[in-house]
């Protein structure tokens, strides 16, 4: 490992602009003659629009235009799409209702757009928006997914009778039933995976700019995947032709999934810019709007049964989940409670039979889609709460019950599609037990008791699937896109390098880690390497960043391109040094003839490629290569998390005393950045388990947790410092041996915390978030 | 429209604003100082923290006219890429930022915290003092480390100077 | 925020005059509640009269068994005051727990009590310490100042100028913060005056700060946390929301009262 190569904790290149206030986020961009959009949003969860009167708003000071759903339909702008087709058990395709960018006839959740006002200033747009008169006929609403299928429940879309989008199954139901029938013991749990609001600290924003002379559109957008946005906006929504649409996602202030999706607002900004004659239209969400209309996460209601034999080996697992999709199917919403969820229900365990059934339902709530972990936290929560519950019911140590059931040989084919390629689950369990001083827990519990506190310990041995995945495989499962990644490595004549990637960095540190990879291979200092991303005019195509894919998939593409550069550079060097190409090695920024003292610095080879004065016969000038990398399998990060808590029995308040995370991410490029990803993920997971809860009023469908005044975001004083380390089994599925680290913390931590709290209070009947009152009541229920 | 004048990062500035204009909007839109961010609308996230007459305040919860006549320092004014403030340096050294959006507010809050509470800080104090700044990326672990490290370095620099 | 007109008076008298002339004027002190409310378009005063910088509203003085705090004094100044810490440490601790550091550097004592948010901390101090509120027109006993949810004894145009807190023999404040907003779900100030009089004032739990006579009697007889065992307020009139039911808040009142007594020593 060099000072700047793979494995080095290199300080981030991108930090300098962020710590000095010189980042460039979408809302920082001011274009000439820019106007500002404010959306008129539905105050009702469900209502028919009888009429919209925009006349007073049009006459208001500074107003440039007021547009409605009728205008949108008149211009033949299509609805937003869900890009993953799921088929029900009976073979029928999922039943998706229409998703207009501006509602014209019926509003389906509080915050649904009904009109947009464009004005000279944001205040003027907002002032005028209040003058848009919408005559609504309020209709009854349904917000609880568990009740949405009742015969009397209000219907969200006529296309989906009974609010059922699909009834999907995975696994062998008969084999699983047989396993349950033959079990010595069945452990049963009903669980709610609470609904979350992503709350990246940068609110979403978009600037649409239409150039009438060129008939060209530019969209600046807070996006995790600008190319997918361009594809969907052009090919499906039809707002602009693909070759006439540039999408730029500049610095983006966190995404966590919520900025993957193609939303109504950016669609409208692009279209509106054309409608008002080409002046740019900027929209920046207020946080209150983010709460109403950003895609939310989770919201599962699950019943699960796990069967054990007399030796405490798992025989089978049967799961039924109702997944709330919200009022519209967001871009990848259908995949989250299906192929990103049920495929992980085997956990780290050798389970002979698994069957999962998922009912995806519409409700009159904001759309629900991928949020950090996306399906895998829900699966981990089911499996790891069951394991802890089983250990208690079977009277065995929770660590040992897990150990007994671990998968030990690889590759391992689970009953739910996944073929685990590599892992050593005992290695991280043992490491975590040691770091957490599990042996000393009883003494700590006794000491806490003497202080009047209830101390508990909880485990979570999670597995996840990242780096998805072979395009052919995901295509066969219903994905509308391939999930490969592209890269281009451009060596400049002076030997500096630009790497263009279709991934997008919004906190992950790609400008550093991608440069580390180049440094590792070419020996060029990282300050002579630039990483270019987030602009469809610069990068030809790419799938963006989500699902912990930018290392395993994105960097594999970069590596493939580097290998092509290396091959050409070696040919040139061999020619220049009159050596055999097979003898050329690249080391420390030089191309050397092995076994001799002959060498050429990399920049001289680069220069030779561009002067082209003396190249091998027939060789094209230049030193620039591109590559597309399609993964061969999912990757399978896994780890053990141990959480220790103390509960104040008088108030029910939980203090997280320690949190140990031992993860196997395969090969690691930058341990500093990897640890940072775990810290952040763990905090989001602990936030879900302890604090965060998105609540709609059952009767009115109003969002009760509409701001950070009611939605409890984790703060520094809510969490401790963490003890984070890694073990390593190399991923055989990609050339760098990487598995991915972006989501693990959020996936593994919620059950660890809930298992710790339920251990402390001696009552397993507890749901997330474990608010002080819930814990207080749970203590009293068993007192 | 009301004319406001103030000193921002040592420079006298003026502008005509509606009385309802927030200080943060004046800084971002009128002065182009976009390092100060807006992350919420309920005065909680702290992405907008600047110093007004030496005190850290939320510039989304103050009118520009209220700050007329004041001395304002923003993230752009405490250090430059070439000459970083010790707190900026500590954030970079300790990987205390990821997406960077909350970072200006975190840094401005930290400078103020060290000024008020001194350099002899413990973790519990730092965590309590960061209650007005929300970060969604880092889980706070490295921010706390950076604050403690900056305080230690600033104490060392002060001792060396004395 | 709707349009509004901003004024910066040079004196309390000028502020009162400006307020009386305004169609729907409001005083602006630290603005930490008013400005967020205006941003949400839930308040739309025609005029804002900024008294935050008035010199005559600033300052903390200790003397004659009283801590007197100017209405424009910021929470952070109270929290950081060595004089307050020496005389009534519970008051400094209460101020240290309001909002967050940035809010504390803008928000004022006068603004807090004049707004009388049911979950604000300062009302518990004013009632729990038996303070006296001085306004531009008169003095008002702390017990008479808070009249209901967001309601006070202040007349139209009347401006709080200072609050005098008698230095007690003992006082303690314990707060259970709302996990999201950091306001008090329950906050309890207990004090024992130099004359032996006991006060227990509760904020956050009900629509307005209130005293708990049963606890006061028990503590007068036996100043110890254990004296409050088995004494609970009725949940019937308490607040309930997604963060805590009335029953849970009732429990917290007793728990926080005991902790406040323990903190008072």
PDB file of C-alpha atoms in Angstrom, chain A residues 525-737:
ATOM      1  CA  UNK A 525      -0.159  11.575  -7.102  1.00  0.00           C
ATOM      2  CA  UNK A 526      -3.833  12.024  -6.272  1.00  0.00           C
ATOM      3  CA  UNK A 527      -3.599  15.796  -6.593  1.00  0.00           C
ATOM      4  CA  UNK A 528      -2.907  15.229 -10.283  1.00  0.00           C
ATOM      5  CA  UNK A 529      -6.103  13.223 -10.677  1.00  0.00           C
ATOM      6  CA  UNK A 530      -9.566  14.714 -11.082  1.00  0.00           C
ATOM      7  CA  UNK A 531     -12.794  12.811 -10.753  1.00  0.00           C
ATOM      8  CA  UNK A 532     -15.608  14.067 -12.962  1.00  0.00           C
ATOM      9  CA  UNK A 533     -19.171  13.083 -12.255  1.00  0.00           C
ATOM     10  CA  UNK A 534     -22.694  14.394 -12.178  1.00  0.00           C
ATOM     11  CA  UNK A 535     -22.977  15.988 -15.618  1.00  0.00           C
ATOM     12  CA  UNK A 536     -24.561  14.200 -18.553  1.00  0.00           C
ATOM     13  CA  UNK A 537     -22.667  16.462 -20.966  1.00  0.00           C
ATOM     14  CA  UNK A 538     -19.354  15.214 -19.586  1.00  0.00           C
ATOM     15  CA  UNK A 539     -20.024  11.603 -18.684  1.00  0.00           C
ATOM     16  CA  UNK A 540     -21.637   9.562 -21.421  1.00  0.00           C
ATOM     17  CA  UNK A 541     -23.865   7.400 -19.268  1.00  0.00           C
ATOM     18  CA  UNK A 542     -24.057   5.883 -15.849  1.00  0.00           C
ATOM     19  CA  UNK A 543     -26.469   4.533 -13.309  1.00  0.00           C
ATOM     20  CA  UNK A 544     -25.593   6.750 -10.345  1.00  0.00           C
ATOM     21  CA  UNK A 545     -24.924   6.042  -6.716  1.00  0.00           C
ATOM     22  CA  UNK A 546     -27.160   4.030  -4.408  1.00  0.00           C
ATOM     23  CA  UNK A 547     -27.191   0.513  -3.015  1.00  0.00           C
ATOM     24  CA  UNK A 548     -23.524   0.710  -1.987  1.00  0.00           C
ATOM     25  CA  UNK A 549     -22.604   0.200  -5.643  1.00  0.00           C
ATOM     26  CA  UNK A 550     -20.007   2.888  -6.338  1.00  0.00           C
ATOM     27  CA  UNK A 551     -17.100   0.831  -5.075  1.00  0.00           C
ATOM     28  CA  UNK A 552     -17.925  -2.669  -6.188  1.00  0.00           C
ATOM     29  CA  UNK A 553     -19.471  -1.662  -9.508  1.00  0.00           C
ATOM     30  CA  UNK A 554     -18.294   1.897 -10.194  1.00  0.00           C
ATOM     31  CA  UNK A 555     -14.664   1.364  -9.300  1.00  0.00           C
ATOM     32  CA  UNK A 556     -14.590  -1.933 -11.147  1.00  0.00           C
ATOM     33  CA  UNK A 557     -15.525   0.022 -14.267  1.00  0.00           C
ATOM     34  CA  UNK A 558     -12.748   2.505 -13.540  1.00  0.00           C
ATOM     35  CA  UNK A 559     -10.325  -0.360 -13.077  1.00  0.00           C
ATOM     36  CA  UNK A 560     -11.303  -1.866 -16.419  1.00  0.00           C
ATOM     37  CA  UNK A 561     -10.642   1.468 -18.113  1.00  0.00           C
ATOM     38  CA  UNK A 562      -7.325   1.837 -16.291  1.00  0.00           C
ATOM     39  CA  UNK A 563      -6.307  -1.608 -17.484  1.00  0.00           C
ATOM     40  CA  UNK A 564      -6.952  -0.531 -21.056  1.00  0.00           C
ATOM     41  CA  UNK A 565      -4.871   2.624 -20.499  1.00  0.00           C
ATOM     42  CA  UNK A 566      -2.111   0.516 -18.988  1.00  0.00           C
ATOM     43  CA  UNK A 567      -2.134  -1.853 -21.938  1.00  0.00           C
ATOM     44  CA  UNK A 568      -1.776   0.970 -24.427  1.00  0.00           C
ATOM     45  CA  UNK A 569       0.821   2.784 -22.325  1.00  0.00           C
ATOM     46  CA  UNK A 570       2.853  -0.401 -22.122  1.00  0.00           C
ATOM     47  CA  UNK A 571       2.761  -0.773 -25.888  1.00  0.00           C
ATOM     48  CA  UNK A 572       3.987   2.788 -26.318  1.00  0.00           C
ATOM     49  CA  UNK A 573       6.666   2.391 -23.643  1.00  0.00           C
ATOM     50  CA  UNK A 574       7.867  -0.877 -25.157  1.00  0.00           C
ATOM     51  CA  UNK A 575       8.105   0.819 -28.513  1.00  0.00           C
ATOM     52  CA  UNK A 576       9.966   3.845 -27.129  1.00  0.00           C
ATOM     53  CA  UNK A 577      12.382   1.772 -25.034  1.00  0.00           C
ATOM     54  CA  UNK A 578      12.721  -0.893 -27.697  1.00  0.00           C
ATOM     55  CA  UNK A 579      11.691  -3.587 -25.275  1.00  0.00           C
ATOM     56  CA  UNK A 580       9.153  -6.346 -25.336  1.00  0.00           C
ATOM     57  CA  UNK A 581       5.677  -5.287 -24.256  1.00  0.00           C
ATOM     58  CA  UNK A 582       5.521  -8.292 -21.950  1.00  0.00           C
ATOM     59  CA  UNK A 583       8.502  -6.948 -20.011  1.00  0.00           C
ATOM     60  CA  UNK A 584       6.988  -3.566 -19.215  1.00  0.00           C
ATOM     61  CA  UNK A 585       5.791  -3.007 -15.647  1.00  0.00           C
ATOM     62  CA  UNK A 586       4.147   0.101 -14.190  1.00  0.00           C
ATOM     63  CA  UNK A 587       5.583   1.078 -10.834  1.00  0.00           C
ATOM     64  CA  UNK A 588       5.760   4.304  -8.896  1.00  0.00           C
ATOM     65  CA  UNK A 589       4.634   6.443 -11.790  1.00  0.00           C
ATOM     66  CA  UNK A 590       7.079   4.944 -14.221  1.00  0.00           C
ATOM     67  CA  UNK A 591       6.987   2.375 -16.980  1.00  0.00           C
ATOM     68  CA  UNK A 592       9.959   0.124 -16.514  1.00  0.00           C
ATOM     69  CA  UNK A 593      11.534  -2.658 -18.449  1.00  0.00           C
ATOM     70  CA  UNK A 594      11.617  -5.456 -15.935  1.00  0.00           C
ATOM     71  CA  UNK A 595      15.072  -6.621 -14.995  1.00  0.00           C
ATOM     72  CA  UNK A 596      16.783  -3.535 -16.466  1.00  0.00           C
ATOM     73  CA  UNK A 597      17.367   0.046 -15.364  1.00  0.00           C
ATOM     74  CA  UNK A 598      15.422   1.344 -18.327  1.00  0.00           C
ATOM     75  CA  UNK A 599      12.326   3.352 -17.491  1.00  0.00           C
ATOM     76  CA  UNK A 600      10.132   6.191 -18.680  1.00  0.00           C
ATOM     77  CA  UNK A 601       8.081   8.428 -16.448  1.00  0.00           C
ATOM     78  CA  UNK A 602       4.355   8.053 -17.069  1.00  0.00           C
ATOM     79  CA  UNK A 603       3.992  11.620 -18.301  1.00  0.00           C
ATOM     80  CA  UNK A 604       6.531  11.017 -21.075  1.00  0.00           C
ATOM     81  CA  UNK A 605       4.533   8.072 -22.306  1.00  0.00           C
ATOM     82  CA  UNK A 606       1.388  10.193 -22.147  1.00  0.00           C
ATOM     83  CA  UNK A 607       3.081  12.971 -24.062  1.00  0.00           C
ATOM     84  CA  UNK A 608       4.281  10.490 -26.665  1.00  0.00           C
ATOM     85  CA  UNK A 609       0.723   9.252 -27.069  1.00  0.00           C
ATOM     86  CA  UNK A 610      -0.438  12.777 -27.869  1.00  0.00           C
ATOM     87  CA  UNK A 611       2.496  14.024 -29.972  1.00  0.00           C
ATOM     88  CA  UNK A 612       2.145  10.785 -31.917  1.00  0.00           C
ATOM     89  CA  UNK A 613       5.537  11.399 -33.403  1.00  0.00           C
ATOM     90  CA  UNK A 614       6.733   7.955 -32.602  1.00  0.00           C
ATOM     91  CA  UNK A 615       4.016   5.441 -31.945  1.00  0.00           C
ATOM     92  CA  UNK A 616       3.911   1.767 -32.807  1.00  0.00           C
ATOM     93  CA  UNK A 617       2.775   1.218 -36.358  1.00  0.00           C
ATOM     94  CA  UNK A 618      -0.966   1.484 -36.751  1.00  0.00           C
ATOM     95  CA  UNK A 619      -1.624   2.782 -33.248  1.00  0.00           C
ATOM     96  CA  UNK A 620      -4.162   5.573 -32.816  1.00  0.00           C
ATOM     97  CA  UNK A 621      -2.859   8.657 -31.026  1.00  0.00           C
ATOM     98  CA  UNK A 622      -4.099   9.608 -27.574  1.00  0.00           C
ATOM     99  CA  UNK A 623      -4.420   7.920 -24.209  1.00  0.00           C
ATOM    100  CA  UNK A 624      -8.052   7.701 -23.216  1.00  0.00           C
ATOM    101  CA  UNK A 625     -10.094   4.603 -22.574  1.00  0.00           C
ATOM    102  CA  UNK A 626     -13.613   3.826 -21.541  1.00  0.00           C
ATOM    103  CA  UNK A 627     -15.193   0.767 -20.024  1.00  0.00           C
ATOM    104  CA  UNK A 628     -18.525  -0.612 -18.988  1.00  0.00           C
ATOM    105  CA  UNK A 629     -18.573  -3.066 -16.102  1.00  0.00           C
ATOM    106  CA  UNK A 630     -21.467  -5.375 -15.462  1.00  0.00           C
ATOM    107  CA  UNK A 631     -21.306  -7.173 -12.113  1.00  0.00           C
ATOM    108  CA  UNK A 632     -21.183 -10.949 -12.027  1.00  0.00           C
ATOM    109  CA  UNK A 633     -23.126 -11.302  -8.774  1.00  0.00           C
ATOM    110  CA  UNK A 634     -24.385  -9.296  -5.878  1.00  0.00           C
ATOM    111  CA  UNK A 635     -21.810  -8.645  -3.158  1.00  0.00           C
ATOM    112  CA  UNK A 636     -22.565  -9.663   0.422  1.00  0.00           C
ATOM    113  CA  UNK A 637     -21.249  -7.396   3.156  1.00  0.00           C
ATOM    114  CA  UNK A 638     -21.989  -8.846   6.569  1.00  0.00           C
ATOM    115  CA  UNK A 639     -21.133  -8.092  10.140  1.00  0.00           C
ATOM    116  CA  UNK A 640     -21.942  -8.291  13.815  1.00  0.00           C
ATOM    117  CA  UNK A 641     -23.249  -5.341  15.784  1.00  0.00           C
ATOM    118  CA  UNK A 642     -23.533  -5.350  19.559  1.00  0.00           C
ATOM    119  CA  UNK A 643     -25.357  -2.613  21.373  1.00  0.00           C
ATOM    120  CA  UNK A 644     -25.459  -2.001  25.100  1.00  0.00           C
ATOM    121  CA  UNK A 645     -28.022   0.269  26.726  1.00  0.00           C
ATOM    122  CA  UNK A 646     -29.140   1.537  30.066  1.00  0.00           C
ATOM    123  CA  UNK A 647     -32.764   2.341  30.715  1.00  0.00           C
ATOM    124  CA  UNK A 648     -34.048   4.772  33.280  1.00  0.00           C
ATOM    125  CA  UNK A 649     -37.040   2.809  34.608  1.00  0.00           C
ATOM    126  CA  UNK A 650     -38.741   5.944  35.957  1.00  0.00           C
ATOM    127  CA  UNK A 651     -38.919   7.647  32.560  1.00  0.00           C
ATOM    128  CA  UNK A 652     -38.269   4.830  30.084  1.00  0.00           C
ATOM    129  CA  UNK A 653     -35.439   6.820  28.542  1.00  0.00           C
ATOM    130  CA  UNK A 654     -32.746   4.809  26.820  1.00  0.00           C
ATOM    131  CA  UNK A 655     -29.095   5.707  26.913  1.00  0.00           C
ATOM    132  CA  UNK A 656     -26.916   3.957  24.356  1.00  0.00           C
ATOM    133  CA  UNK A 657     -23.824   3.090  26.364  1.00  0.00           C
ATOM    134  CA  UNK A 658     -21.787   1.387  23.694  1.00  0.00           C
ATOM    135  CA  UNK A 659     -22.091   0.283  20.137  1.00  0.00           C
ATOM    136  CA  UNK A 660     -19.667  -2.139  18.539  1.00  0.00           C
ATOM    137  CA  UNK A 661     -19.667  -2.649  14.788  1.00  0.00           C
ATOM    138  CA  UNK A 662     -17.509  -5.279  13.143  1.00  0.00           C
ATOM    139  CA  UNK A 663     -18.079  -5.376   9.400  1.00  0.00           C
ATOM    140  CA  UNK A 664     -16.715  -7.462   6.567  1.00  0.00           C
ATOM    141  CA  UNK A 665     -16.698  -5.171   3.551  1.00  0.00           C
ATOM    142  CA  UNK A 666     -14.100  -7.154   1.631  1.00  0.00           C
ATOM    143  CA  UNK A 667     -11.217  -5.050   0.380  1.00  0.00           C
ATOM    144  CA  UNK A 668     -11.257  -1.462   1.534  1.00  0.00           C
ATOM    145  CA  UNK A 669      -9.949   1.516  -0.429  1.00  0.00           C
ATOM    146  CA  UNK A 670      -9.925   4.093   2.369  1.00  0.00           C
ATOM    147  CA  UNK A 671     -10.543   2.932   5.965  1.00  0.00           C
ATOM    148  CA  UNK A 672     -11.168   6.481   7.188  1.00  0.00           C
ATOM    149  CA  UNK A 673     -14.035   6.900   4.744  1.00  0.00           C
ATOM    150  CA  UNK A 674     -15.371   3.412   5.416  1.00  0.00           C
ATOM    151  CA  UNK A 675     -15.517   4.098   9.147  1.00  0.00           C
ATOM    152  CA  UNK A 676     -17.308   7.344   8.434  1.00  0.00           C
ATOM    153  CA  UNK A 677     -19.913   5.497   6.376  1.00  0.00           C
ATOM    154  CA  UNK A 678     -20.493   3.092   9.262  1.00  0.00           C
ATOM    155  CA  UNK A 679     -20.796   5.911  11.804  1.00  0.00           C
ATOM    156  CA  UNK A 680     -23.408   7.637   9.695  1.00  0.00           C
ATOM    157  CA  UNK A 681     -25.318   4.482   8.850  1.00  0.00           C
ATOM    158  CA  UNK A 682     -25.389   3.327  12.442  1.00  0.00           C
ATOM    159  CA  UNK A 683     -26.735   6.695  13.560  1.00  0.00           C
ATOM    160  CA  UNK A 684     -29.503   6.534  10.998  1.00  0.00           C
ATOM    161  CA  UNK A 685     -30.346   3.030  12.172  1.00  0.00           C
ATOM    162  CA  UNK A 686     -30.292   4.031  15.825  1.00  0.00           C
ATOM    163  CA  UNK A 687     -32.412   7.026  14.861  1.00  0.00           C
ATOM    164  CA  UNK A 688     -34.988   4.678  13.362  1.00  0.00           C
ATOM    165  CA  UNK A 689     -34.982   2.419  16.394  1.00  0.00           C
ATOM    166  CA  UNK A 690     -35.013   5.132  19.055  1.00  0.00           C
ATOM    167  CA  UNK A 691     -36.301   8.433  17.712  1.00  0.00           C
ATOM    168  CA  UNK A 692     -37.646   8.724  14.200  1.00  0.00           C
ATOM    169  CA  UNK A 693     -41.226   8.050  13.243  1.00  0.00           C
ATOM    170  CA  UNK A 694     -43.319   9.465  10.458  1.00  0.00           C
ATOM    171  CA  UNK A 695     -46.923   9.669  11.602  1.00  0.00           C
ATOM    172  CA  UNK A 696     -50.068  10.468   9.651  1.00  0.00           C
ATOM    173  CA  UNK A 697     -53.360  11.183  11.348  1.00  0.00           C
ATOM    174  CA  UNK A 698     -55.627   8.172  10.848  1.00  0.00           C
ATOM    175  CA  UNK A 699     -58.758  10.221  10.333  1.00  0.00           C
ATOM    176  CA  UNK A 700     -57.659  13.235   8.353  1.00  0.00           C
ATOM    177  CA  UNK A 701     -54.564  11.835   6.641  1.00  0.00           C
ATOM    178  CA  UNK A 702     -52.635  14.916   7.771  1.00  0.00           C
ATOM    179  CA  UNK A 703     -48.923  14.513   8.361  1.00  0.00           C
ATOM    180  CA  UNK A 704     -48.457  14.960  12.099  1.00  0.00           C
ATOM    181  CA  UNK A 705     -44.677  14.829  11.988  1.00  0.00           C
ATOM    182  CA  UNK A 706     -44.389  17.578   9.417  1.00  0.00           C
ATOM    183  CA  UNK A 707     -41.195  19.185  10.655  1.00  0.00           C
ATOM    184  CA  UNK A 708     -38.172  18.564  12.823  1.00  0.00           C
ATOM    185  CA  UNK A 709     -40.215  19.995  15.691  1.00  0.00           C
ATOM    186  CA  UNK A 710     -42.113  16.690  15.771  1.00  0.00           C
ATOM    187  CA  UNK A 711     -39.935  14.310  13.778  1.00  0.00           C
ATOM    188  CA  UNK A 712     -37.012  13.527  16.074  1.00  0.00           C
ATOM    189  CA  UNK A 713     -33.746  13.657  14.161  1.00  0.00           C
ATOM    190  CA  UNK A 714     -30.757  12.111  15.932  1.00  0.00           C
ATOM    191  CA  UNK A 715     -28.518  14.768  17.416  1.00  0.00           C
ATOM    192  CA  UNK A 716     -25.015  14.528  18.807  1.00  0.00           C
ATOM    193  CA  UNK A 717     -26.317  14.146  22.346  1.00  0.00           C
ATOM    194  CA  UNK A 718     -28.551  11.199  21.403  1.00  0.00           C
ATOM    195  CA  UNK A 719     -25.753   8.839  20.407  1.00  0.00           C
ATOM    196  CA  UNK A 720     -22.355   7.795  21.727  1.00  0.00           C
ATOM    197  CA  UNK A 721     -19.028   7.444  19.980  1.00  0.00           C
ATOM    198  CA  UNK A 722     -18.828   4.075  18.266  1.00  0.00           C
ATOM    199  CA  UNK A 723     -16.371   1.243  18.252  1.00  0.00           C
ATOM    200  CA  UNK A 724     -15.955   0.372  14.594  1.00  0.00           C
ATOM    201  CA  UNK A 725     -13.633  -2.143  13.006  1.00  0.00           C
ATOM    202  CA  UNK A 726     -13.533  -4.599  10.130  1.00  0.00           C
ATOM    203  CA  UNK A 727     -12.698  -8.170   9.270  1.00  0.00           C
ATOM    204  CA  UNK A 728     -12.003  -9.200   5.691  1.00  0.00           C
ATOM    205  CA  UNK A 729     -13.016 -11.900   3.308  1.00  0.00           C
ATOM    206  CA  UNK A 730     -12.291 -10.889  -0.243  1.00  0.00           C
ATOM    207  CA  UNK A 731     -15.261 -10.639  -2.552  1.00  0.00           C
ATOM    208  CA  UNK A 732     -14.579 -12.987  -5.460  1.00  0.00           C
ATOM    209  CA  UNK A 733     -17.190 -11.315  -7.642  1.00  0.00           C
ATOM    210  CA  UNK A 734     -15.287  -8.212  -8.676  1.00  0.00           C
ATOM    211  CA  UNK A 735     -11.662  -7.499  -9.498  1.00  0.00           C
ATOM    212  CA  UNK A 736     -11.062  -5.283  -6.461  1.00  0.00           C
ATOM    213  CA  UNK A 737     -12.571  -7.742  -3.978  1.00  0.00           C
TER     214      UNK A 737
END
